[in-house]
Amino acid sequence: MRDVAIASFAQTKYVRNQVELTEVDMIIPVIGDAISRSGIPKSEIGFYCHGSSDYMAGQSFAFVGAVDALGAFPPIAESHVEMDGAWALYEAWVKIQCGEVDSALVFGFGRASMGKLRETMNLQLDPYTLGPLGIDSISLAALQARALIDAGKTSERQMAEIAIRNRRVAKDNPNAQVTGDFEVEKLLAEPTIVSPLRKHDCPPISDGISAVVLAAGNHIGRGESKPVFIRGIDHRLDSHQLGGRDLTRSPSTKLAGERAGVHDGPVEFAELHAPFSHQEVILREALGLGDEVVINPSGGALAANPMMTAGLTRIGEAATHIAAGKAGRGVAHATSGPCLQQNLICVLEGE
Amino acid sequence: MPERCAVIGVGQTHHTAKRIDVSQAGLLREAALRALEDAGCQWSDIDAVVIGKAPDMFEGVMMPELFLAEALGCVGKPMFRVHTAGSVGGTTAIVASQLVKSGVHGRVLTVAYEKQSESNAMWALSIKIPFRQAIVAGAGGYFAPLIRGYMQRSKAPEDVGIRVALKDRQNALKNPYAHLKFPDIDFDQVANSPMLWDPIRYLETCPSSDGACALVIADEKHAAKAPKQPAWIQATAMRSEPTQFAGRDTVNPQASRDAADELWKKAEITNPREEIDCCEIYVPFSWFEPMWMESLRFAEEGSGWKMTYEGATALDGDLPVNMSGGVLSSNPIGASGMLRFAEAANQVRGEAGEHQVPGAKRALGHAYGGGSQFFSMWVVAQDPL
Amino acid sequence: MSDKEPVKSIITPTRTEYTYTPGPSAQRSLRALARGKLVGEICPSCNQVYYPPSGACARCGVATRDEVEVADKGTVTTYAIVRVPSENIDLELPYCTAHILLDGADIPFFGLIQECEWDAVRIGMRVEAVWKPESEWGLNAENIRYFRPTGEPDVPFEQFKEHL
Ligand SMILES: [Zn+2]
């Protein structure tokens, strides 16, 4: 496999409701920032790929408008995944492995504020058996949290502590949406939204965009910050039928982690795409991450959860952490589907 | 070193307006099982699955690949979802081929589909966005002015579109999977069919279909063991440009020309008209045949229509185009691009049945989408490059 | 159950609501339209004028900023006569949609042509906007009811063939 590095990362500040701007208005400065920090002239970027969802925008072919932000004339080699931007990064990584290009711009965007997220996510379920039940995304996560508590693997207190830790460290993340110091007793005194989940266990609804430039060959090392190498990347998926799997475990994360070589070296930290507090527990176990591993130096998805790019943001934040010299090797994770159905693992390392 | 890769299995469903006899999963499995059988493979032989389809609102399910995972044997495997508008079937096949070419996987199953009968495609395409004027009547309303622009530029005779439609509809009679079949079709029937979006007539227009297409793509090691002739993927190309910008050539977009130039260069082809034996190209409205013939460098600018007129693109012509009946005869939107890629593969495998071009050794598969702005293409051949 | 028909399909109605944002550029343009003006925007990189403005020049991938008024008159660069109904369009059939290159703009936009026989519509024809009465103007593109021929001489195809 070719060495592929994350040359740069850029993102918006995440907010509850970006009503002022269009998607294109939001994308132009972010990708401009990512490209200029990469040190690779735009004319030399070999491939573009982005992740988004028509249902987030409430419009068929919504992704087409994003091409308007790319300055795609002369025409560009470009593709789109109806997945989180982390998978757009995967497609670009594969393209680079083919030897066809030496650099790529990937991005993801979502404006969950346009629709009603809990209802929209219901449309992601099996349309014959699960969807018609009317179950929403928080209720699904609550089923998983309950199963985890019943299995003795977590508690409402531990979940609150996870939320507190993520939002405390997010105070240092200028792009985070929900940050601050919270007290466990006060949080536990709050009512549940869907038992056992309280507000603090759930992610915020976020509007935002993030972008990464990948580099290979002699494009590596031209950027503002030190290149961070993708040492392994893999993604796997579990059953969609919630009754068909043990919700307290994530076999697809475990398998993707093994295939990506998570433990081929020391894991100093992990950026886990765990939108709900209890999911951090499941992911830690699946990846075999001990207490010594720092989880979510950025504050994770509990601090900002831009749909369709929260996974790519984890990869970008992990790369930024390494490029800043705060760690030498770490793991980034992205998820998709109800109750962590699909998972991607990316192992990152500095020079 | 990139791996050589080949199509070793092809499968498709019968295409029709409403496949109410099967679920979405059933539709995909029908195509996938045919492709697996054709490739001599079991589900367990497949390393990864790539799904392509057009807008999720056509079926009313957001990211439906997630619920289709089990039906396609994906649990514990990588599954990937592509969406690049009408070109998606082609792009999906290219993404699948690159999973093999890169050396990441040895055998990949790729499936593209549309099952519009489960939602309401008209609704999905016509959601009224506030502040914007809604006067463009669907794809026909969008493309009709571009076709008129071509007619004006090329000074082509007015019956070129009728001739293309007649040819494709006659070819469809030889394709057991085709959706639209008019057994006694003739020139007058096409010419006298109602104008929908003048200058586009009803019989010059594609249908809306339910249907799926699947391919098994393998590396050299696995292709060597395939039961049938592999279709070696010699070259692929993709290009995109924005829908609208000042000075855009919407009739013969530069993204199309650039993609074709890259494709021929990668396939080491200097004279496509001589070196390609047949083409399956994305022609949703009949006039796009001459338009793409020019854009793909098979004909000089302004003279693509002469190929149709002289019978060059007929099944027995020197460059047969859309031997299967094309998009005009079957249009499961998300799968339409992959069907072009699949039919090209079947031609060089000698597996195209009644619409086989005798001795076809090298073929073009082509798809486009959006406002003539997304292009994907491949060249497949009996031998690797 | 054995004497009943098997269940072959179910219908699950769904409803989702969305809030759309026009963005600053379209907002400025809509406000101008409510005053009877067509205001486009110039690309700072290639100097082309976009109407209606989307906020970006897609060719260059840069934000457009400076406003410029364009005429409510222009040239038909190509067109279609629509004879089939569409779910979202409330127009009597047939009707003519045209690409109209407004004087002062560098990109055509979709407009309706009326007050003209369908077989008299042609590429190169000069047209002008027919506005609703001023009292009915609002923040939307429908302030212009349609375009009609001006009777001026046609513009030769060569002059706009790059702007179809
Ligand atoms: Zn410009």
CSV table of N, CA, C and O in Angstrom, one decimal, chain C residues 42-106:
chain,number,residue,atom,x,y,z
C,42,ILE,N,-21.6,39.8,-9.7
C,42,ILE,CA,-20.4,39.6,-10.6
C,42,ILE,C,-19.4,38.7,-9.9
C,42,ILE,O,-19.2,38.8,-8.7
C,43,CYS,N,-18.8,37.8,-10.6
C,43,CYS,CA,-17.8,37.0,-10.1
C,43,CYS,C,-16.5,37.8,-10.0
C,43,CYS,O,-16.1,38.4,-11.0
C,44,PRO,N,-15.9,37.9,-8.8
C,44,PRO,CA,-14.7,38.7,-8.7
C,44,PRO,C,-13.5,38.1,-9.5
C,44,PRO,O,-12.5,38.8,-9.8
C,45,SER,N,-13.6,36.8,-9.9
C,45,SER,CA,-12.5,36.2,-10.5
C,45,SER,C,-12.6,36.2,-12.0
C,45,SER,O,-11.6,36.5,-12.7
C,46,CYS,N,-13.8,35.9,-12.6
C,46,CYS,CA,-13.9,35.9,-14.1
C,46,CYS,C,-14.8,37.0,-14.6
C,46,CYS,O,-15.0,37.1,-15.8
C,47,ASN,N,-15.3,37.9,-13.7
C,47,ASN,CA,-16.1,39.0,-14.1
C,47,ASN,C,-17.4,38.7,-14.8
C,47,ASN,O,-18.0,39.6,-15.4
C,48,GLN,N,-17.9,37.5,-14.8
C,48,GLN,CA,-19.1,37.2,-15.4
C,48,GLN,C,-20.3,37.5,-14.5
C,48,GLN,O,-20.1,37.5,-13.3
C,49,VAL,N,-21.4,37.9,-15.1
C,49,VAL,CA,-22.5,38.4,-14.3
C,49,VAL,C,-23.6,37.2,-14.2
C,49,VAL,O,-24.0,36.7,-15.3
C,50,TYR,N,-24.0,36.9,-13.0
C,50,TYR,CA,-24.9,35.8,-12.8
C,50,TYR,C,-26.3,36.4,-12.4
C,50,TYR,O,-26.4,37.2,-11.5
C,51,TYR,N,-27.3,36.0,-13.1
C,51,TYR,CA,-28.7,36.3,-12.7
C,51,TYR,C,-29.6,35.0,-12.9
C,51,TYR,O,-29.6,34.5,-14.1
C,52,PRO,N,-30.3,34.5,-12.0
C,52,PRO,CA,-30.4,35.0,-10.6
C,52,PRO,C,-29.1,34.6,-9.9
C,52,PRO,O,-28.6,33.5,-10.2
C,53,PRO,N,-28.6,35.4,-8.9
C,53,PRO,CA,-27.4,35.0,-8.2
C,53,PRO,C,-27.6,33.9,-7.2
C,53,PRO,O,-28.6,33.9,-6.6
C,54,SER,N,-26.7,33.0,-7.1
C,54,SER,CA,-26.7,31.9,-6.1
C,54,SER,C,-25.7,32.2,-5.0
C,54,SER,O,-25.7,31.5,-4.0
C,55,GLY,N,-24.9,33.2,-5.2
C,55,GLY,CA,-23.9,33.5,-4.2
C,55,GLY,C,-22.5,33.0,-4.6
C,55,GLY,O,-21.5,33.3,-3.9
C,56,ALA,N,-22.4,32.2,-5.6
C,56,ALA,CA,-21.1,31.7,-6.0
C,56,ALA,C,-21.0,31.7,-7.5
C,56,ALA,O,-22.0,31.5,-8.2
C,57,CYS,N,-19.8,31.8,-8.0
C,57,CYS,CA,-19.5,31.5,-9.4
C,57,CYS,C,-19.1,30.1,-9.5
C,57,CYS,O,-18.0,29.7,-8.9
C,58,ALA,N,-19.9,29.2,-10.0
C,58,ALA,CA,-19.6,27.8,-10.0
C,58,ALA,C,-18.4,27.5,-10.9
C,58,ALA,O,-17.7,26.5,-10.6
C,59,ARG,N,-18.1,28.3,-11.8
C,59,ARG,CA,-16.9,28.1,-12.7
C,59,ARG,C,-15.6,28.2,-11.8
C,59,ARG,O,-14.7,27.5,-11.9
C,60,CYS,N,-15.6,29.3,-11.0
C,60,CYS,CA,-14.4,29.6,-10.3
C,60,CYS,C,-14.4,29.1,-8.8
C,60,CYS,O,-13.4,29.0,-8.2
C,61,GLY,N,-15.6,28.7,-8.3
C,61,GLY,CA,-15.7,28.3,-6.9
C,61,GLY,C,-15.5,29.4,-6.0
C,61,GLY,O,-14.9,29.2,-4.9
C,62,VAL,N,-15.9,30.6,-6.3
C,62,VAL,CA,-15.7,31.7,-5.4
C,62,VAL,C,-17.0,32.4,-5.2
C,62,VAL,O,-17.9,32.4,-6.0
C,63,ALA,N,-17.1,33.1,-4.0
C,63,ALA,CA,-18.3,33.8,-3.7
C,63,ALA,C,-18.5,35.1,-4.6
C,63,ALA,O,-17.5,35.7,-4.9
C,64,THR,N,-19.7,35.3,-5.1
C,64,THR,CA,-19.9,36.6,-5.8
C,64,THR,C,-20.4,37.6,-4.8
C,64,THR,O,-21.0,37.3,-3.8
C,65,ARG,N,-20.0,38.9,-5.0
C,65,ARG,CA,-20.3,39.9,-4.1
C,65,ARG,C,-21.0,41.1,-4.7
C,65,ARG,O,-22.1,41.5,-4.3
C,66,ASP,N,-20.3,41.8,-5.7
C,66,ASP,CA,-20.8,43.0,-6.2
C,66,ASP,C,-22.0,42.8,-7.0
C,66,ASP,O,-22.1,42.0,-7.8
C,67,GLU,N,-23.0,43.7,-6.7
C,67,GLU,CA,-24.3,43.6,-7.3
C,67,GLU,C,-24.3,44.4,-8.6
C,67,GLU,O,-23.6,45.4,-8.7
C,68,VAL,N,-25.1,44.0,-9.6
C,68,VAL,CA,-25.2,44.7,-10.8
C,68,VAL,C,-26.6,44.5,-11.4
C,68,VAL,O,-27.1,43.4,-11.3
C,69,GLU,N,-27.2,45.6,-11.8
C,69,GLU,CA,-28.6,45.4,-12.3
C,69,GLU,C,-28.5,44.9,-13.8
C,69,GLU,O,-27.7,45.3,-14.6
C,70,VAL,N,-29.4,44.0,-14.1
C,70,VAL,CA,-29.5,43.5,-15.5
C,70,VAL,C,-30.9,43.9,-16.0
C,70,VAL,O,-31.8,44.2,-15.3
C,71,ALA,N,-31.0,43.9,-17.3
C,71,ALA,CA,-32.2,44.3,-18.0
C,71,ALA,C,-33.3,43.3,-17.8
C,71,ALA,O,-33.1,42.1,-17.6
C,72,ASP,N,-34.6,43.7,-18.0
C,72,ASP,CA,-35.7,42.7,-18.0
C,72,ASP,C,-36.0,42.4,-19.4
C,72,ASP,O,-37.1,42.0,-19.7
C,73,LYS,N,-35.0,42.5,-20.3
C,73,LYS,CA,-35.1,42.2,-21.7
C,73,LYS,C,-34.0,41.2,-22.0
C,73,LYS,O,-32.9,41.3,-21.5
C,74,GLY,N,-34.2,40.4,-23.0
C,74,GLY,CA,-33.1,39.5,-23.4
C,74,GLY,C,-33.4,38.7,-24.6
C,74,GLY,O,-34.3,39.0,-25.4
C,75,THR,N,-32.5,37.7,-24.8
C,75,THR,CA,-32.6,36.9,-26.1
C,75,THR,C,-32.8,35.4,-25.7
C,75,THR,O,-32.2,34.9,-24.8
C,76,VAL,N,-33.7,34.8,-26.5
C,76,VAL,CA,-34.0,33.4,-26.3
C,76,VAL,C,-32.8,32.6,-26.9
C,76,VAL,O,-32.5,32.8,-28.1
C,77,THR,N,-32.1,31.8,-26.1
C,77,THR,CA,-30.9,31.1,-26.7
C,77,THR,C,-31.3,29.7,-27.0
C,77,THR,O,-30.7,29.1,-27.9
C,78,THR,N,-32.3,29.1,-26.4
C,78,THR,CA,-32.9,27.9,-26.8
C,78,THR,C,-34.2,27.7,-26.0
C,78,THR,O,-34.5,28.5,-25.1
C,79,TYR,N,-35.1,26.7,-26.4
C,79,TYR,CA,-36.4,26.6,-25.7
C,79,TYR,C,-37.0,25.3,-25.9
C,79,TYR,O,-36.5,24.5,-26.7
C,80,ALA,N,-38.0,25.0,-25.2
C,80,ALA,CA,-38.8,23.8,-25.4
C,80,ALA,C,-40.3,24.1,-25.3
C,80,ALA,O,-40.7,25.1,-24.6
C,81,ILE,N,-41.2,23.4,-26.0
C,81,ILE,CA,-42.6,23.6,-25.8
C,81,ILE,C,-43.1,22.4,-25.0
C,81,ILE,O,-42.9,21.2,-25.5
C,82,VAL,N,-43.6,22.6,-23.8
C,82,VAL,CA,-44.0,21.5,-22.9
C,82,VAL,C,-45.4,21.2,-23.2
C,82,VAL,O,-46.3,22.1,-23.1
C,83,ARG,N,-45.7,19.9,-23.5
C,83,ARG,CA,-47.1,19.5,-23.8
C,83,ARG,C,-47.5,18.4,-22.8
C,83,ARG,O,-48.4,17.6,-23.1
C,84,VAL,N,-46.8,18.2,-21.7
C,84,VAL,CA,-47.1,17.1,-20.8
C,84,VAL,C,-47.1,17.7,-19.4
C,84,VAL,O,-46.3,18.6,-19.0
C,85,PRO,N,-48.1,17.3,-18.5
C,85,PRO,CA,-48.2,18.0,-17.2
C,85,PRO,C,-47.1,17.5,-16.3
C,85,PRO,O,-46.6,16.4,-16.4
C,86,SER,N,-46.8,18.3,-15.3
C,86,SER,CA,-45.8,17.9,-14.2
C,86,SER,C,-46.5,18.3,-12.9
C,86,SER,O,-47.3,19.2,-12.8
C,87,GLU,N,-46.1,17.4,-11.9
C,87,GLU,CA,-46.8,17.5,-10.6
C,87,GLU,C,-46.7,18.9,-9.9
C,87,GLU,O,-47.6,19.3,-9.3
C,88,ASN,N,-45.6,19.6,-10.1
C,88,ASN,CA,-45.3,20.8,-9.4
C,88,ASN,C,-45.6,22.0,-10.2
C,88,ASN,O,-45.3,23.1,-9.7
C,89,ILE,N,-46.1,21.9,-11.4
C,89,ILE,CA,-46.2,23.1,-12.3
C,89,ILE,C,-47.7,23.3,-12.6
C,89,ILE,O,-48.3,22.4,-13.1
C,90,ASP,N,-48.1,24.5,-12.3
C,90,ASP,CA,-49.5,24.9,-12.4
C,90,ASP,C,-49.8,25.7,-13.7
C,90,ASP,O,-50.4,26.7,-13.6
C,91,LEU,N,-49.3,25.3,-14.8
C,91,LEU,CA,-49.4,26.1,-16.0
C,91,LEU,C,-50.3,25.3,-17.0
C,91,LEU,O,-50.3,24.1,-17.1
C,92,GLU,N,-51.1,26.1,-17.8
C,92,GLU,CA,-51.9,25.5,-18.8
C,92,GLU,C,-51.0,25.0,-19.9
C,92,GLU,O,-50.1,25.6,-20.4
C,93,LEU,N,-51.4,23.8,-20.5
C,93,LEU,CA,-50.6,23.2,-21.5
C,93,LEU,C,-51.1,23.7,-22.9
C,93,LEU,O,-52.3,23.9,-23.0
C,94,PRO,N,-50.3,23.7,-23.9
C,94,PRO,CA,-48.8,23.7,-23.8
C,94,PRO,C,-48.3,25.0,-23.3
C,94,PRO,O,-49.0,26.0,-23.3
C,95,TYR,N,-47.0,25.0,-22.9
C,95,TYR,CA,-46.4,26.3,-22.5
C,95,TYR,C,-44.9,26.2,-23.0
C,95,TYR,O,-44.4,25.1,-23.3
C,96,CYS,N,-44.3,27.3,-23.1
C,96,CYS,CA,-42.9,27.4,-23.7
C,96,CYS,C,-42.0,27.8,-22.6
C,96,CYS,O,-42.2,28.9,-21.9
C,97,THR,N,-41.0,27.0,-22.3
C,97,THR,CA,-39.9,27.4,-21.4
C,97,THR,C,-38.7,27.7,-22.2
C,97,THR,O,-38.4,26.9,-23.1
C,98,ALA,N,-38.0,28.8,-21.9
C,98,ALA,CA,-36.9,29.2,-22.7
C,98,ALA,C,-35.7,29.5,-21.9
C,98,ALA,O,-35.8,29.9,-20.7
C,99,HIS,N,-34.5,29.3,-22.4
C,99,HIS,CA,-33.3,29.9,-21.8
C,99,HIS,C,-33.2,31.3,-22.3
C,99,HIS,O,-33.1,31.5,-23.5
C,100,ILE,N,-33.3,32.3,-21.4
C,100,ILE,CA,-33.2,33.7,-21.8
C,100,ILE,C,-31.9,34.3,-21.3
C,100,ILE,O,-31.7,34.3,-20.1
C,101,LEU,N,-31.2,34.9,-22.2
C,101,LEU,CA,-29.9,35.6,-21.8
C,101,LEU,C,-30.3,37.0,-21.7
C,101,LEU,O,-30.5,37.7,-22.7
C,102,LEU,N,-30.5,37.5,-20.4
C,102,LEU,CA,-30.9,38.9,-20.2
C,102,LEU,C,-29.7,39.8,-20.6
C,102,LEU,O,-28.5,39.5,-20.4
C,103,ASP,N,-30.1,41.0,-21.1
C,103,ASP,CA,-29.0,41.9,-21.5
C,103,ASP,C,-28.3,42.3,-20.2
C,103,ASP,O,-28.9,42.8,-19.2
C,104,GLY,N,-27.0,42.1,-20.2
C,104,GLY,CA,-26.2,42.5,-19.0
C,104,GLY,C,-25.8,41.3,-18.2
C,104,GLY,O,-24.9,41.3,-17.3
C,105,ALA,N,-26.4,40.1,-18.5
C,105,ALA,CA,-26.1,38.9,-17.8
C,105,ALA,C,-25.2,38.0,-18.7
C,105,ALA,O,-25.2,38.1,-19.9
C,106,ASP,N,-24.5,37.0,-18.1
C,106,ASP,CA,-23.6,36.1,-18.9
C,106,ASP,C,-24.1,34.7,-18.8
C,106,ASP,O,-23.4,33.8,-19.3
